[in-house]
Structure formats: structure tokens, C-alpha cells
Short mmCIF file of C-alpha atoms in Angstrom, two decimals:
data_model
loop_
_atom_site.label_atom_id
_atom_site.label_comp_id
_atom_site.label_asym_id
_atom_site.label_seq_id
_atom_site.Cartn_x
_atom_site.Cartn_y
_atom_site.Cartn_z
CA MET A 35 0.31 15.38 -10.36
CA ALA A 36 -1.99 12.55 -11.20
CA GLN A 37 -5.18 11.21 -9.77
CA GLU A 38 -6.62 7.76 -10.16
CA VAL A 39 -9.25 5.46 -8.54
CA GLU A 40 -7.70 2.21 -7.32
CA ILE A 41 -9.92 -0.81 -7.03
CA GLU A 42 -8.18 -3.80 -5.54
CA PHE A 43 -8.99 -6.85 -3.57
CA LYS A 44 -6.64 -8.03 -0.83
CA ASN A 45 -6.07 -11.12 1.20
CA MET A 46 -3.49 -11.93 3.80
CA LEU A 47 -1.38 -15.03 2.95
CA THR A 48 0.69 -17.45 5.13
CA LYS A 49 4.34 -17.65 4.22
CA GLU A 50 3.70 -21.21 2.61
CA GLU A 51 0.81 -19.72 0.43
CA TYR A 52 3.04 -16.82 -0.63
CA ALA A 53 5.99 -19.07 -1.58
CA SER A 54 3.43 -21.33 -3.46
CA LEU A 55 2.01 -18.40 -5.53
CA LEU A 56 5.55 -17.15 -6.22
CA ASP A 57 6.45 -20.55 -7.56
CA TYR A 58 3.31 -21.05 -9.48
CA TYR A 59 3.57 -17.76 -11.28
CA LYS A 60 7.41 -18.03 -11.63
CA LEU A 61 7.98 -14.72 -9.96
CA GLU A 62 11.06 -15.58 -7.73
CA GLU A 63 13.33 -13.60 -9.97
CA ASN A 64 10.94 -10.68 -10.38
CA ILE A 65 10.83 -9.31 -6.86
CA LYS A 66 11.54 -5.58 -6.47
CA THR A 67 11.93 -3.71 -3.20
CA GLN A 68 10.10 -0.53 -2.30
CA THR A 69 9.84 1.53 0.86
CA ASN A 70 6.75 3.46 2.19
CA ASP A 71 7.22 6.11 4.78
CA TYR A 72 3.95 7.09 6.41
CA PHE A 73 2.84 10.45 7.82
CA ASP A 74 -0.07 11.80 9.93
CA THR A 75 -0.74 14.46 12.31
CA LYS A 76 0.13 13.96 15.98
CA ASN A 77 -3.57 13.24 16.65
CA PHE A 78 -3.96 11.12 13.56
CA MET A 79 -6.45 13.41 11.73
CA ILE A 80 -5.53 11.74 8.30
CA ARG A 81 -6.37 8.30 9.67
CA GLU A 82 -9.68 9.67 11.14
CA LYS A 83 -10.72 10.73 7.64
CA GLY A 84 -10.19 7.25 6.37
CA ALA A 85 -7.18 8.36 4.37
CA ALA A 86 -3.48 7.63 4.31
CA LEU A 87 -0.34 9.66 3.40
CA ARG A 88 2.90 8.01 2.29
CA ILE A 89 6.01 8.69 0.33
CA ARG A 90 7.19 5.65 -1.69
CA ASN A 91 10.64 5.24 -2.80
CA LYS A 92 10.87 2.79 -5.72
CA ASN A 93 14.07 2.76 -7.79
CA ASP A 94 15.24 6.06 -6.18
CA LYS A 95 12.08 7.85 -7.30
CA PHE A 96 10.02 9.41 -4.62
CA VAL A 97 6.22 9.74 -4.94
CA LEU A 98 4.14 11.52 -2.36
CA THR A 99 0.62 9.90 -2.29
CA LEU A 100 -2.54 10.69 -0.58
CA LYS A 101 -5.18 7.81 -0.42
CA GLN A 102 -8.69 8.74 0.35
CA PRO A 103 -12.08 6.86 0.19
CA ALA A 104 -13.92 7.01 -3.16
CA GLU A 105 -17.35 5.83 -4.20
CA GLU A 106 -15.69 2.54 -5.45
CA GLY A 107 -12.01 1.98 -4.10
CA LEU A 108 -9.69 4.69 -3.30
CA LEU A 109 -8.84 7.98 -4.84
CA GLU A 110 -5.07 8.36 -5.05
CA THR A 111 -3.39 11.79 -5.53
CA HIS A 112 0.23 11.46 -6.58
CA GLN A 113 2.94 13.98 -6.67
CA ALA A 114 6.69 13.28 -7.54
CA VAL A 115 9.20 14.73 -4.89
CA SER A 116 12.91 14.84 -4.72
CA GLN A 117 14.96 12.98 -2.09
CA GLU A 118 15.73 16.37 -0.60
CA THR A 119 12.06 17.29 -0.25
CA PHE A 120 11.44 13.87 1.22
CA GLU A 121 14.03 14.48 3.88
CA GLU A 122 12.66 17.93 4.54
CA ILE A 123 9.07 16.60 5.01
CA LYS A 124 10.51 14.11 7.50
CA LYS A 125 12.38 16.75 9.32
CA ASP A 126 9.88 19.45 9.55
CA GLY A 127 6.47 17.91 8.60
CA THR A 128 5.62 20.47 5.91
CA LEU A 129 4.48 19.40 2.34
CA PRO A 130 5.62 21.22 -0.67
CA ASP A 131 3.03 23.22 -2.68
CA GLY A 132 0.94 20.91 -4.92
CA GLU A 133 -2.08 18.76 -5.38
CA VAL A 134 -1.51 16.65 -2.30
CA ALA A 135 -1.13 19.58 0.05
CA SER A 136 -4.34 21.12 -1.46
CA GLN A 137 -6.32 17.82 -1.07
CA LEU A 138 -5.16 17.75 2.66
CA ASN A 139 -6.14 21.47 3.00
CA GLU A 140 -9.66 20.59 1.69
CA LEU A 141 -9.91 17.74 4.19
CA GLY A 142 -8.96 20.38 6.90
CA ILE A 143 -5.64 18.62 7.67
CA PRO A 144 -3.18 21.04 9.32
CA SER A 145 0.69 20.96 9.28
CA PRO A 146 3.02 19.93 10.72
CA LEU A 147 2.85 16.23 9.81
CA HIS A 148 4.59 13.63 11.91
CA HIS A 149 6.73 10.79 10.40
CA LEU A 150 5.26 7.53 11.62
CA GLY A 151 7.86 5.20 10.27
CA ARG A 152 8.84 2.97 7.42
CA LEU A 153 7.54 -0.26 5.83
CA THR A 154 9.58 -2.30 3.32
CA THR A 155 7.86 -4.34 0.83
CA HIS A 156 9.45 -6.94 -1.51
CA ARG A 157 6.79 -7.04 -4.34
CA ALA A 158 6.27 -9.25 -7.41
CA GLU A 159 3.65 -8.56 -10.05
CA TYR A 160 1.98 -10.64 -12.71
CA GLN A 161 -0.64 -9.35 -15.29
CA THR A 162 -3.57 -11.85 -15.70
CA THR A 163 -6.35 -11.38 -18.11
CA HIS A 164 -8.56 -9.83 -15.39
CA GLY A 165 -6.17 -7.72 -13.53
CA LEU A 166 -2.75 -7.38 -11.90
CA LEU A 167 -1.92 -9.91 -9.34
CA VAL A 168 0.56 -8.44 -6.67
CA LEU A 169 2.42 -10.49 -4.13
CA ASP A 170 3.77 -8.58 -1.14
CA HIS A 171 6.27 -9.65 1.62
CA SER A 172 6.26 -6.66 4.08
CA GLU A 173 8.68 -5.92 6.87
CA TYR A 174 7.96 -3.26 9.63
CA LEU A 175 8.72 -2.73 13.32
CA GLY A 176 10.31 -6.13 13.67
CA ARG A 177 7.50 -7.99 11.91
CA GLU A 178 6.85 -9.49 8.57
CA ASP A 179 3.61 -10.42 6.65
CA PHE A 180 2.54 -11.70 3.27
CA LYS A 181 -0.38 -10.43 1.11
CA LEU A 182 -2.08 -10.90 -2.24
CA GLU A 183 -3.50 -7.89 -4.07
CA PHE A 184 -5.54 -8.00 -7.16
CA GLU A 185 -5.81 -4.60 -8.92
CA VAL A 186 -8.69 -4.35 -11.55
CA SER A 187 -10.54 -1.78 -13.47
CA ASP A 188 -14.04 -3.07 -12.91
CA PHE A 189 -15.22 -4.08 -9.44
CA THR A 190 -17.82 -6.84 -10.31
CA THR A 191 -15.56 -8.67 -12.85
CA GLY A 192 -12.52 -8.28 -10.54
CA GLU A 193 -14.34 -9.60 -7.52
CA ARG A 194 -15.40 -12.75 -9.58
CA ALA A 195 -11.77 -13.21 -10.76
CA PHE A 196 -10.25 -12.79 -7.36
CA THR A 197 -12.66 -15.17 -5.69
CA SER A 198 -11.86 -17.70 -8.40
CA LEU A 199 -8.08 -17.20 -8.00
CA LEU A 200 -8.32 -17.86 -4.14
CA HIS A 201 -10.49 -21.03 -4.75
CA GLN A 202 -8.03 -22.26 -7.52
CA HIS A 203 -5.12 -22.00 -5.11
CA GLN A 204 -7.15 -23.27 -2.05
CA ILE A 205 -6.52 -19.92 -0.19
CA PRO A 206 -9.21 -18.96 2.29
CA LYS A 207 -10.60 -15.46 2.34
CA ARG A 208 -9.16 -13.47 5.16
CA LYS A 209 -9.85 -10.07 6.63
CA THR A 210 -7.01 -7.83 5.30
CA ASN A 211 -6.21 -4.37 6.73
CA ASN A 212 -4.22 -2.15 4.47
CA LYS A 213 -0.48 -1.62 5.02
CA ILE A 214 -0.74 1.66 6.89
CA LEU A 215 -3.36 0.22 9.34
CA ARG A 216 -1.29 -2.92 9.91
CA PHE A 217 1.82 -0.60 10.56
CA PHE A 218 -0.19 1.67 12.88
CA LEU A 219 -1.69 -1.29 14.85
CA ALA A 220 1.82 -2.74 15.14
CA SER A 221 3.27 0.61 16.34
CA GLN A 222 0.44 0.89 19.08
CA GLU A 223 1.31 -2.58 20.32
CA GLN A 224 4.87 -1.47 20.72
CA ALA A 225 3.99 1.64 22.55
#
């Protein structure tokens, strides 16, 4: 189990802006694919708490993560799980013992959980002097979108660097929902 506070700045991109940044940072050959499977209760109690629960499969390694609001950024609680455990969670909605289940219990979130669906992300990363630049091309529910993330350790310095990066590439600041909210809104539209 690991916990960390994540501070990141996000901005939606057009397909053209995404392609331009991939080219500028020479990342076309560095794209890796990962999947996020999202879970919540039938009445979306996790979402109501401003939190999100996912299992990420990256290089056949499965990590269960609960993201919840923190004073600055998000508190992430991680727990490695096997593929077998992942399949069991999808099937019966019960988490294995561990820190994620404990955190959900503290939030008053009951089992069983419901599998909401999958989002696939093609991700490229580039380390700058001020933070990690992340370019995402996500596919879910017959849609695709493009996003820039900038992960930093200090909010103030990171915000300045992120604003400068957008200005340098002539990208307007856009309201950006997190992946699970974009996924959730898309699933509501399809319902």
C-alpha cells in the first residue's frame, strides 16, 4: 500500500494541439497504453464524496487506487492486486482487505461495488525541469479526447510553469474534468 498527494494541472486539447505537442517533445515513439476500470456503488456514493475508485492495468500490473480530495490536490491510496482479484472485483463487487477497503470504510462506502466500465488511455510522458508533462489520448464509450496533464510537487511553482507552457504553445486554458467524470457524463448521455 502506498499513499501520495497528487498535484496536477490539466487542460483539454484538440487533436491538432495533441499532435503538435507529441511532435514538439518527440514523443510519438514513447506512447504506452493503459486501461482504467471504474467502480462505484449503484447510487454513486463514491462520486458523491468527490472521490474515484479505479483499477489500472499497465504492463499487466493491476493497481487498485482510491482518489479522494486533499487540502492541495488529491490523496491517492494504491494497492497492487492480481488479475484474478481484478476479475473477482468486477464480478462480485467486493474489494480485498487492505488500505483501499479501509479508506472506503472510513468514508462510509458499503459493498458491493458496481463496475462502471473501461477507459483506455494512450499516454506519453516527458520530464521537464518543473514537472512531468503527460499527453493522453483517451477512448471510452465510442468517444475519444485529448488532454495535457502537468504533475508537480509544488502548487505555486507548478501553476506558473503550466501557464507558461500553455502560453508557449498558444493553447487556451480550458475547463477540464477528470477522466472518471468525463466517462460518467458520457455514460449518462448514452443511458
